[in-house]
Amino acid sequence: MTRKRRRLMLLGLAALGLGTASALALTAFQDNLLFFYSPTELHDGKVAEGQRFRLGGLVVQGSLQRLPDGQTITFTVTDTAFDVPVRYAGIVPDLFREGQGVVAHGRVGADGTFVADELLAKHDETYMPPEVAKALRDAGHPGAPGASGKPALSTNSMAAQ
């Protein structure tokens, strides 16, 4: 075998190894993706049975209940069009409360209740996860960021004040 053929064979094997490693990495990455869905999208059947995903919306006022075991809570998430009951067992984030935005990671149980294994709550007075804000705007919720119709302040309007 000539030098040129050995070099080509070595480059071919290296390309094959790199391609295999890339395919394995992309497959593993795709298996770990969590997609965001609103209660409306869940109701419309856009989620496959048993699929892990993120559910986002507002926690309905008066829906939060703590079960006697002291670890489990139930509440309802809404996008103002549809409601989804949620059950979570674990430590609740300090900023989690009714009327605020929440994103829950988990899957839908056999009874139609979303069983969450992680809760994410807003972190300050004005923050709402972008996906939740978009879902609320699409549903026409008056409290959604950008839904009030008020224009944002520009530097020119601030200088005029």
Short mmCIF file of C-alpha atoms in Angstrom, two decimals:
data_model
loop_
_atom_site.label_atom_id
_atom_site.label_comp_id
_atom_site.label_asym_id
_atom_site.label_seq_id
_atom_site.Cartn_x
_atom_site.Cartn_y
_atom_site.Cartn_z
CA MET A 1 0.00 0.00 0.00
CA THR A 2 1.35 3.39 -0.93
CA ARG A 3 1.71 6.33 1.39
CA LYS A 4 -1.10 8.19 -0.35
CA ARG A 5 -3.56 5.29 0.15
CA ARG A 6 -2.63 4.93 3.84
CA ARG A 7 -3.19 8.64 4.34
CA LEU A 8 -6.60 8.48 2.61
CA MET A 9 -7.59 5.40 4.64
CA LEU A 10 -6.57 7.14 7.88
CA LEU A 11 -8.56 10.27 6.93
CA GLY A 12 -11.57 8.12 6.02
CA LEU A 13 -11.45 6.28 9.38
CA ALA A 14 -11.12 9.58 11.24
CA ALA A 15 -14.12 11.02 9.37
CA LEU A 16 -16.15 7.87 10.10
CA GLY A 17 -15.26 8.07 13.82
CA LEU A 18 -16.14 11.76 13.99
CA GLY A 19 -19.46 11.15 12.22
CA THR A 20 -20.34 8.29 14.57
CA ALA A 21 -19.47 10.36 17.65
CA SER A 22 -21.54 13.29 16.36
CA ALA A 23 -24.55 11.06 15.64
CA LEU A 24 -24.40 9.52 19.13
CA ALA A 25 -24.10 12.95 20.77
CA LEU A 26 -27.05 14.37 18.82
CA THR A 27 -29.20 11.35 19.62
CA ALA A 28 -28.43 11.67 23.34
CA PHE A 29 -29.13 15.42 23.21
CA GLN A 30 -32.48 14.92 21.49
CA ASP A 31 -33.58 12.41 24.15
CA ASN A 32 -32.97 15.02 26.88
CA LEU A 33 -34.87 17.94 25.30
CA LEU A 34 -37.88 19.21 27.24
CA PHE A 35 -40.37 21.11 25.12
CA PHE A 36 -42.64 23.83 26.51
CA TYR A 37 -46.41 23.48 26.18
CA SER A 38 -49.30 25.60 27.42
CA PRO A 39 -52.50 24.08 28.85
CA THR A 40 -54.23 24.80 25.52
CA GLU A 41 -51.59 22.88 23.56
CA LEU A 42 -51.88 20.01 26.05
CA HIS A 43 -55.67 20.03 25.62
CA ASP A 44 -55.28 20.03 21.81
CA GLY A 45 -53.28 16.78 22.02
CA LYS A 46 -49.91 18.12 20.91
CA VAL A 47 -48.13 16.06 23.59
CA ALA A 48 -47.44 12.34 23.11
CA GLU A 49 -48.53 10.04 25.94
CA GLY A 50 -45.76 9.54 28.48
CA GLN A 51 -43.61 12.36 27.02
CA ARG A 52 -41.69 14.57 29.46
CA PHE A 53 -42.26 18.26 28.85
CA ARG A 54 -42.51 21.66 30.52
CA LEU A 55 -45.96 23.00 31.34
CA GLY A 56 -46.28 26.73 31.89
CA GLY A 57 -48.93 29.21 32.84
CA LEU A 58 -50.41 31.00 35.83
CA VAL A 59 -51.24 29.31 39.13
CA VAL A 60 -55.01 29.72 39.58
CA GLN A 61 -56.03 31.75 42.67
CA GLY A 62 -57.48 29.47 45.38
CA SER A 63 -56.27 26.23 43.76
CA LEU A 64 -53.20 25.57 45.92
CA GLN A 65 -53.72 22.73 48.42
CA ARG A 66 -51.17 21.04 50.67
CA LEU A 67 -51.77 17.35 51.24
CA PRO A 68 -51.49 15.84 54.76
CA ASP A 69 -48.10 14.22 54.03
CA GLY A 70 -46.52 17.70 54.20
CA GLN A 71 -44.52 17.16 51.00
CA THR A 72 -47.14 17.08 48.24
CA ILE A 73 -49.07 20.03 46.85
CA THR A 74 -51.75 20.23 44.18
CA PHE A 75 -52.68 23.30 42.19
CA THR A 76 -54.08 24.30 38.82
CA VAL A 77 -52.17 25.94 35.97
CA THR A 78 -54.07 28.01 33.42
CA ASP A 79 -53.45 29.99 30.27
CA THR A 80 -56.97 31.47 30.69
CA ALA A 81 -58.37 29.17 27.99
CA PHE A 82 -57.78 25.78 29.65
CA ASP A 83 -56.77 24.56 33.11
CA VAL A 84 -54.51 21.64 34.00
CA PRO A 85 -54.36 20.09 37.49
CA VAL A 86 -50.79 19.64 38.75
CA ARG A 87 -49.37 17.49 41.55
CA TYR A 88 -45.87 18.07 42.92
CA ALA A 89 -44.02 16.32 45.73
CA GLY A 90 -40.92 18.10 46.97
CA ILE A 91 -39.59 21.40 48.17
CA VAL A 92 -41.57 24.30 46.74
CA PRO A 93 -39.57 27.34 45.53
CA ASP A 94 -39.77 30.31 47.91
CA LEU A 95 -41.34 32.56 45.27
CA PHE A 96 -44.04 30.07 44.25
CA ARG A 97 -47.56 31.38 44.95
CA GLU A 98 -51.02 31.68 43.47
CA GLY A 99 -51.57 34.16 40.66
CA GLN A 100 -47.92 34.01 39.52
CA GLY A 101 -46.25 32.38 36.54
CA VAL A 102 -44.84 28.88 36.92
CA VAL A 103 -43.06 26.34 34.74
CA ALA A 104 -43.33 22.69 35.83
CA HIS A 105 -41.23 19.83 34.43
CA GLY A 106 -42.84 16.39 34.30
CA ARG A 107 -45.44 14.32 32.44
CA VAL A 108 -49.18 13.75 32.36
CA GLY A 109 -50.41 10.89 34.56
CA ALA A 110 -53.05 8.32 33.63
CA ASP A 111 -55.77 10.41 35.34
CA GLY A 112 -54.95 13.55 33.31
CA THR A 113 -53.11 15.26 36.16
CA PHE A 114 -49.69 16.70 35.33
CA VAL A 115 -47.19 15.08 37.70
CA ALA A 116 -44.31 17.52 38.16
CA ASP A 117 -40.86 16.60 39.37
CA GLU A 118 -39.52 20.18 39.30
CA LEU A 119 -41.12 23.62 39.71
CA LEU A 120 -39.65 26.91 38.54
CA ALA A 121 -41.15 30.14 39.84
CA LYS A 122 -40.57 33.71 38.76
CA HIS A 123 -37.58 35.39 40.37
CA ASP A 124 -38.58 39.03 40.79
CA GLU A 125 -41.44 41.49 40.46
CA THR A 126 -41.44 41.80 36.68
CA TYR A 127 -40.04 38.53 35.34
CA MET A 128 -42.19 35.90 33.65
CA PRO A 129 -40.73 33.05 31.57
CA PRO A 130 -40.89 34.07 27.90
CA GLU A 131 -42.87 30.98 26.93
CA VAL A 132 -45.49 31.68 29.62
CA ALA A 133 -45.74 35.34 28.61
CA LYS A 134 -46.24 34.37 24.95
CA ALA A 135 -48.89 31.76 25.80
CA LEU A 136 -50.78 34.31 27.93
CA ARG A 137 -50.54 36.97 25.22
CA ASP A 138 -51.83 34.46 22.64
CA ALA A 139 -54.75 33.65 24.95
CA GLY A 140 -55.53 37.39 25.37
CA HIS A 141 -54.84 37.51 29.13
CA PRO A 142 -54.90 41.14 30.33
CA GLY A 143 -52.02 40.62 32.80
CA ALA A 144 -49.60 39.24 30.21
CA PRO A 145 -46.47 41.34 29.54
CA GLY A 146 -46.99 43.42 26.42
CA ALA A 147 -50.75 42.78 26.41
CA SER A 148 -51.71 46.19 27.83
CA GLY A 149 -51.09 47.96 24.54
CA LYS A 150 -48.91 50.54 26.27
CA PRO A 151 -45.79 51.39 24.27
CA ALA A 152 -42.44 50.92 25.93
CA LEU A 153 -40.60 54.08 26.95
CA SER A 154 -37.91 55.15 24.52
CA THR A 155 -34.89 57.27 25.33
CA ASN A 156 -36.56 60.24 23.57
CA SER A 157 -39.70 60.07 25.70
CA MET A 158 -37.61 59.77 28.86
CA ALA A 159 -35.58 62.87 27.93
CA ALA A 160 -38.79 64.85 27.43
CA GLN A 161 -39.95 64.17 31.00
#
